[in-house]
mmCIF file of C-alpha atoms in Angstrom:
data_model
loop_
_atom_site.group_PDB
_atom_site.id
_atom_site.type_symbol
_atom_site.label_atom_id
_atom_site.label_comp_id
_atom_site.label_asym_id
_atom_site.label_seq_id
_atom_site.Cartn_x
_atom_site.Cartn_y
_atom_site.Cartn_z
ATOM 1 C CA UNK U 13 7.232 -10.182 43.387
ATOM 2 C CA UNK U 14 11.461 -10.313 41.950
ATOM 3 C CA UNK U 15 11.408 -13.931 41.257
ATOM 4 C CA UNK U 16 9.403 -16.494 38.681
ATOM 5 C CA UNK U 17 6.932 -19.342 40.284
ATOM 6 C CA UNK U 18 6.999 -22.365 38.959
ATOM 7 C CA UNK U 19 4.435 -25.356 39.707
ATOM 8 C CA UNK U 20 4.660 -27.660 40.162
ATOM 9 C CA UNK U 21 7.297 -28.152 41.267
ATOM 10 C CA UNK U 22 7.272 -31.922 40.717
ATOM 11 C CA UNK U 23 4.841 -33.262 38.194
ATOM 12 C CA UNK U 24 4.069 -37.636 37.340
ATOM 13 C CA UNK U 25 2.409 -38.911 34.946
ATOM 14 C CA UNK U 26 1.806 -42.084 33.280
ATOM 15 C CA UNK U 27 2.130 -42.319 29.713
ATOM 16 C CA UNK U 28 -0.522 -41.322 27.227
ATOM 17 C CA UNK U 29 -1.839 -38.595 30.237
ATOM 18 C CA UNK U 30 -1.593 -34.684 29.991
ATOM 19 C CA UNK U 31 0.596 -32.950 31.446
ATOM 20 C CA UNK U 32 0.037 -28.672 32.166
ATOM 21 C CA UNK U 33 3.036 -26.313 34.066
ATOM 22 C CA UNK U 34 2.330 -23.579 34.727
ATOM 23 C CA UNK U 35 5.000 -20.447 35.360
ATOM 24 C CA UNK U 36 4.220 -16.812 36.832
ATOM 25 C CA UNK U 37 6.187 -14.097 35.218
ATOM 26 C CA UNK U 38 8.059 -11.179 37.312
ATOM 27 C CA UNK U 39 5.523 -8.083 36.951
ATOM 28 C CA UNK U 40 6.704 -5.802 34.745
ATOM 29 C CA UNK U 41 8.173 -8.683 32.749
ATOM 30 C CA UNK U 42 6.805 -8.498 28.766
ATOM 31 C CA UNK U 43 8.306 -11.751 27.770
ATOM 32 C CA UNK U 44 8.550 -15.440 28.320
ATOM 33 C CA UNK U 45 10.586 -18.177 27.317
ATOM 34 C CA UNK U 46 9.653 -21.648 27.639
ATOM 35 C CA UNK U 47 12.777 -24.401 27.486
ATOM 36 C CA UNK U 48 13.617 -27.790 28.356
ATOM 37 C CA UNK U 49 16.460 -29.263 30.136
ATOM 38 C CA UNK U 50 16.937 -33.368 29.957
ATOM 39 C CA UNK U 51 19.241 -34.632 32.494
ATOM 40 C CA UNK U 52 21.763 -31.279 32.929
ATOM 41 C CA UNK U 53 22.102 -31.574 29.232
ATOM 42 C CA UNK U 54 21.849 -28.108 27.698
ATOM 43 C CA UNK U 55 18.517 -26.541 27.563
ATOM 44 C CA UNK U 56 16.204 -27.304 24.177
ATOM 45 C CA UNK U 57 14.444 -22.992 23.696
ATOM 46 C CA UNK U 58 10.293 -24.353 23.219
ATOM 47 C CA UNK U 59 8.613 -21.097 22.666
ATOM 48 C CA UNK U 60 8.989 -17.287 24.082
ATOM 49 C CA UNK U 61 5.881 -14.850 24.617
ATOM 50 C CA UNK U 62 5.911 -11.003 24.276
ATOM 51 C CA UNK U 63 2.944 -10.514 26.623
ATOM 52 C CA UNK U 64 0.520 -12.911 25.229
ATOM 53 C CA UNK U 65 1.350 -12.890 22.044
ATOM 54 C CA UNK U 66 3.757 -15.767 20.284
ATOM 55 C CA UNK U 67 7.586 -14.245 19.855
ATOM 56 C CA UNK U 68 8.860 -16.997 18.748
ATOM 57 C CA UNK U 69 7.778 -20.964 18.283
ATOM 58 C CA UNK U 70 10.578 -22.142 16.222
ATOM 59 C CA UNK U 71 11.332 -25.184 19.094
ATOM 60 C CA UNK U 72 7.854 -26.701 19.594
ATOM 61 C CA UNK U 73 7.479 -29.682 19.008
ATOM 62 C CA UNK U 74 4.573 -29.813 16.580
ATOM 63 C CA UNK U 75 2.534 -32.328 18.262
ATOM 64 C CA UNK U 76 0.975 -32.406 21.720
ATOM 65 C CA UNK U 77 2.782 -29.540 22.452
ATOM 66 C CA UNK U 78 0.893 -26.066 23.031
ATOM 67 C CA UNK U 79 1.347 -23.039 25.303
ATOM 68 C CA UNK U 80 -0.649 -19.732 26.565
ATOM 69 C CA UNK U 81 -0.224 -16.888 28.532
ATOM 70 C CA UNK U 82 -3.303 -14.716 28.874
ATOM 71 C CA UNK U 83 -3.812 -11.578 30.725
ATOM 72 C CA UNK U 84 -4.048 -11.647 34.533
ATOM 73 C CA UNK U 85 -3.240 -15.528 34.896
ATOM 74 C CA UNK U 86 -0.045 -17.784 34.914
ATOM 75 C CA UNK U 87 1.317 -18.646 31.621
ATOM 76 C CA UNK U 88 1.085 -22.227 31.010
ATOM 77 C CA UNK U 89 2.901 -25.128 29.058
ATOM 78 C CA UNK U 90 0.562 -28.479 28.315
ATOM 79 C CA UNK U 91 1.805 -31.425 26.715
ATOM 80 C CA UNK U 92 -1.156 -33.291 25.805
ATOM 81 C CA UNK U 93 -0.685 -37.717 24.963
ATOM 82 C CA UNK U 94 2.958 -37.176 27.304
ATOM 83 C CA UNK U 95 5.627 -39.583 26.176
ATOM 84 C CA UNK U 96 8.755 -41.023 28.644
ATOM 85 C CA UNK U 97 10.972 -38.573 26.132
ATOM 86 C CA UNK U 98 8.862 -35.889 27.548
ATOM 87 C CA UNK U 99 10.804 -36.543 30.500
ATOM 88 C CA UNK U 100 12.596 -33.365 32.000
ATOM 89 C CA UNK U 101 13.074 -30.055 33.565
ATOM 90 C CA UNK U 102 11.362 -27.255 31.961
ATOM 91 C CA UNK U 103 12.295 -23.740 32.910
ATOM 92 C CA UNK U 104 10.738 -20.834 31.908
ATOM 93 C CA UNK U 105 12.475 -17.233 32.484
ATOM 94 C CA UNK U 106 10.775 -14.356 31.928
ATOM 95 C CA UNK U 107 12.735 -10.159 31.191
ATOM 96 C CA UNK U 108 11.744 -7.157 30.161
ATOM 97 C CA UNK U 109 13.951 -7.448 26.903
ATOM 98 C CA UNK U 110 13.632 -10.354 23.896
ATOM 99 C CA UNK U 111 17.370 -10.641 24.238
ATOM 100 C CA UNK U 112 18.399 -10.217 27.580
ATOM 101 C CA UNK U 113 17.787 -9.551 31.261
ATOM 102 C CA UNK U 114 16.591 -13.519 31.495
ATOM 103 C CA UNK U 115 15.324 -14.457 35.450
ATOM 104 C CA UNK U 116 14.564 -18.046 35.497
ATOM 105 C CA UNK U 117 12.112 -20.119 37.934
ATOM 106 C CA UNK U 118 13.437 -22.971 39.733
ATOM 107 C CA UNK U 119 11.596 -25.359 37.079
ATOM 108 C CA UNK U 120 9.185 -27.820 36.727
ATOM 109 C CA UNK U 121 10.540 -31.970 36.721
ATOM 110 C CA UNK U 122 7.871 -33.432 34.799
ATOM 111 C CA UNK U 123 9.082 -37.121 35.801
ATOM 112 C CA UNK U 124 6.720 -39.804 32.526
ATOM 113 C CA UNK U 125 6.202 -43.638 33.895
ATOM 114 C CA UNK L 569 21.999 -25.800 12.434
ATOM 115 C CA UNK L 570 24.222 -23.398 14.320
ATOM 116 C CA UNK L 571 24.938 -24.052 17.993
ATOM 117 C CA UNK L 572 26.980 -22.923 21.014
ATOM 118 C CA UNK L 573 28.994 -26.080 22.325
ATOM 119 C CA UNK L 574 32.115 -26.585 24.808
ATOM 120 C CA UNK L 575 34.758 -27.910 25.121
ATOM 121 C CA UNK L 576 34.941 -29.617 27.939
ATOM 122 C CA UNK L 577 31.951 -31.576 29.774
ATOM 123 C CA UNK L 578 33.535 -31.468 33.250
ATOM 124 C CA UNK L 579 36.508 -29.553 35.212
ATOM 125 C CA UNK L 580 37.770 -30.124 38.764
ATOM 126 C CA UNK L 581 40.197 -27.757 40.693
ATOM 127 C CA UNK L 582 41.663 -27.203 43.691
ATOM 128 C CA UNK L 583 40.161 -24.705 45.949
ATOM 129 C CA UNK L 584 41.657 -21.839 45.620
ATOM 130 C CA UNK L 585 43.397 -22.115 42.673
ATOM 131 C CA UNK L 586 41.501 -19.916 38.715
ATOM 132 C CA UNK L 587 39.643 -21.955 36.907
ATOM 133 C CA UNK L 588 38.793 -21.528 32.911
ATOM 134 C CA UNK L 589 35.640 -22.443 30.911
ATOM 135 C CA UNK L 590 35.308 -22.288 27.745
ATOM 136 C CA UNK L 591 32.926 -22.195 25.057
ATOM 137 C CA UNK L 592 32.955 -22.412 21.400
ATOM 138 C CA UNK L 593 30.318 -20.614 19.185
ATOM 139 C CA UNK L 594 29.815 -21.301 15.509
ATOM 140 C CA UNK L 595 27.470 -18.509 14.550
ATOM 141 C CA UNK L 596 28.998 -15.541 13.905
ATOM 142 C CA UNK L 597 26.065 -13.347 13.897
ATOM 143 C CA UNK L 598 25.706 -13.381 17.265
ATOM 144 C CA UNK L 599 26.053 -10.328 18.780
ATOM 145 C CA UNK L 600 25.322 -11.020 22.846
ATOM 146 C CA UNK L 601 26.948 -13.609 24.927
ATOM 147 C CA UNK L 602 25.434 -14.906 28.572
ATOM 148 C CA UNK L 603 27.098 -16.888 31.122
ATOM 149 C CA UNK L 604 24.612 -19.196 33.412
ATOM 150 C CA UNK L 605 25.990 -21.017 36.534
ATOM 151 C CA UNK L 606 24.085 -23.778 37.677
ATOM 152 C CA UNK L 607 23.415 -25.059 40.729
ATOM 153 C CA UNK L 608 21.420 -28.566 41.798
ATOM 154 C CA UNK L 609 17.564 -28.106 41.639
ATOM 155 C CA UNK L 610 17.652 -24.715 40.686
ATOM 156 C CA UNK L 611 17.082 -22.506 37.247
ATOM 157 C CA UNK L 612 20.269 -20.589 35.622
ATOM 158 C CA UNK L 613 21.473 -17.882 37.455
ATOM 159 C CA UNK L 614 22.711 -15.057 35.347
ATOM 160 C CA UNK L 615 27.104 -14.187 35.780
ATOM 161 C CA UNK L 616 28.490 -12.440 33.601
ATOM 162 C CA UNK L 617 27.348 -11.003 30.093
ATOM 163 C CA UNK L 618 29.396 -9.417 26.841
ATOM 164 C CA UNK L 619 28.644 -8.247 23.706
ATOM 165 C CA UNK L 620 30.254 -8.743 20.441
ATOM 166 C CA UNK L 621 31.600 -5.244 20.005
ATOM 167 C CA UNK L 622 34.253 -6.117 23.431
ATOM 168 C CA UNK L 623 37.138 -8.724 23.994
ATOM 169 C CA UNK L 624 37.132 -8.575 27.643
ATOM 170 C CA UNK L 625 34.643 -7.839 30.422
ATOM 171 C CA UNK L 626 35.511 -8.178 34.335
ATOM 172 C CA UNK L 627 33.239 -9.053 37.496
ATOM 173 C CA UNK L 628 34.200 -9.278 40.631
ATOM 174 C CA UNK L 629 36.077 -13.148 40.548
ATOM 175 C CA UNK L 630 34.968 -13.632 37.277
ATOM 176 C CA UNK L 631 35.893 -12.395 33.760
ATOM 177 C CA UNK L 632 34.601 -13.119 30.632
ATOM 178 C CA UNK L 633 36.891 -13.356 27.478
ATOM 179 C CA UNK L 634 35.432 -13.132 23.772
ATOM 180 C CA UNK L 635 38.072 -13.834 20.192
ATOM 181 C CA UNK L 636 35.048 -13.124 17.620
ATOM 182 C CA UNK L 637 38.142 -14.324 15.275
ATOM 183 C CA UNK L 638 38.072 -18.304 16.668
ATOM 184 C CA UNK L 639 34.005 -17.759 17.914
ATOM 185 C CA UNK L 640 35.309 -18.527 21.215
ATOM 186 C CA UNK L 641 34.262 -17.785 24.423
ATOM 187 C CA UNK L 642 36.042 -18.567 28.055
ATOM 188 C CA UNK L 643 34.785 -17.540 31.866
ATOM 189 C CA UNK L 644 37.490 -17.429 34.173
ATOM 190 C CA UNK L 645 36.952 -17.615 37.913
ATOM 191 C CA UNK L 646 39.543 -16.458 40.340
ATOM 192 C CA UNK L 647 40.246 -18.091 43.725
ATOM 193 C CA UNK L 648 38.045 -20.488 43.248
ATOM 194 C CA UNK L 649 35.607 -21.405 45.912
ATOM 195 C CA UNK L 650 33.108 -24.490 47.076
ATOM 196 C CA UNK L 651 30.189 -22.839 46.300
ATOM 197 C CA UNK L 652 31.426 -22.265 42.822
ATOM 198 C CA UNK L 653 30.950 -25.495 42.004
ATOM 199 C CA UNK L 654 28.160 -25.740 39.729
ATOM 200 C CA UNK L 655 26.953 -26.687 35.711
ATOM 201 C CA UNK L 656 27.826 -23.578 33.947
ATOM 202 C CA UNK L 657 26.268 -22.300 30.228
ATOM 203 C CA UNK L 658 27.264 -20.026 28.061
ATOM 204 C CA UNK L 659 24.084 -18.692 25.684
ATOM 205 C CA UNK L 660 24.066 -16.229 22.906
ATOM 206 C CA UNK L 661 21.683 -14.086 21.019
ATOM 207 C CA UNK L 662 21.694 -13.172 17.452
ATOM 208 C CA UNK L 663 20.226 -9.713 16.820
ATOM 209 C CA UNK L 664 16.716 -9.251 18.545
ATOM 210 C CA UNK L 665 16.221 -13.198 18.710
ATOM 211 C CA UNK L 666 16.156 -15.511 22.342
ATOM 212 C CA UNK L 667 18.688 -16.863 23.832
ATOM 213 C CA UNK L 668 20.146 -20.508 23.278
ATOM 214 C CA UNK L 669 21.955 -22.424 25.500
ATOM 215 C CA UNK L 670 25.056 -24.696 24.869
ATOM 216 C CA UNK L 671 25.932 -27.567 26.709
ATOM 217 C CA UNK L 672 26.873 -27.212 30.280
ATOM 218 C CA UNK L 673 30.382 -27.347 31.985
ATOM 219 C CA UNK L 674 30.695 -29.427 35.930
ATOM 220 C CA UNK L 675 33.106 -27.346 37.831
ATOM 221 C CA UNK L 676 33.597 -29.363 40.640
ATOM 222 C CA UNK L 677 36.530 -27.658 43.936
ATOM 223 C CA UNK L 678 37.614 -30.379 45.591
ATOM 224 C CA UNK L 679 38.690 -28.618 49.289
#
């Protein structure tokens, strides 16, 4: 399809629980990007993939966060042992190129209570 | 680190007036800039872009100006409409690196 599909739209987790977010990129797009947006403020880059390979992971917290893009499956972002500060909207984008033409999904709102 | 930022966090304009949203960047190596519009509950939506070898680019009702000397980017919206109310973000890329965003400006259009 022509849209980036993110699921679920909303996710509530108790502190310490695991959270897993999914992103189906647009067909034909080689690149997938994850961003974290807290309180409508700037987007913090987390990680990007070129197909199933990590392209840039300079924004990923060293602990607790992991991501994958496997063939024939939605990409995923997983947070182990969530903390209150992880509460944010997580956006996924896909593109044919690394630097432009990004199409964003509608985001997953993660609330850690 | 280097960042992309905005001068004003909020902007309120009268319907029909022109709006100007500003963005300062600090990485002189940035070579591609994009403006995004984000409406409530949605992801960023592409508005217009400009490469560093240009000073100005026009779209439908929108113009982006780039001043590389002072590292300043602006988005001009002509005849602002209520549907333009949203948060606007500038973003930049350097070479083959992925995109980085600045903080947003909330535009409110009063009828």
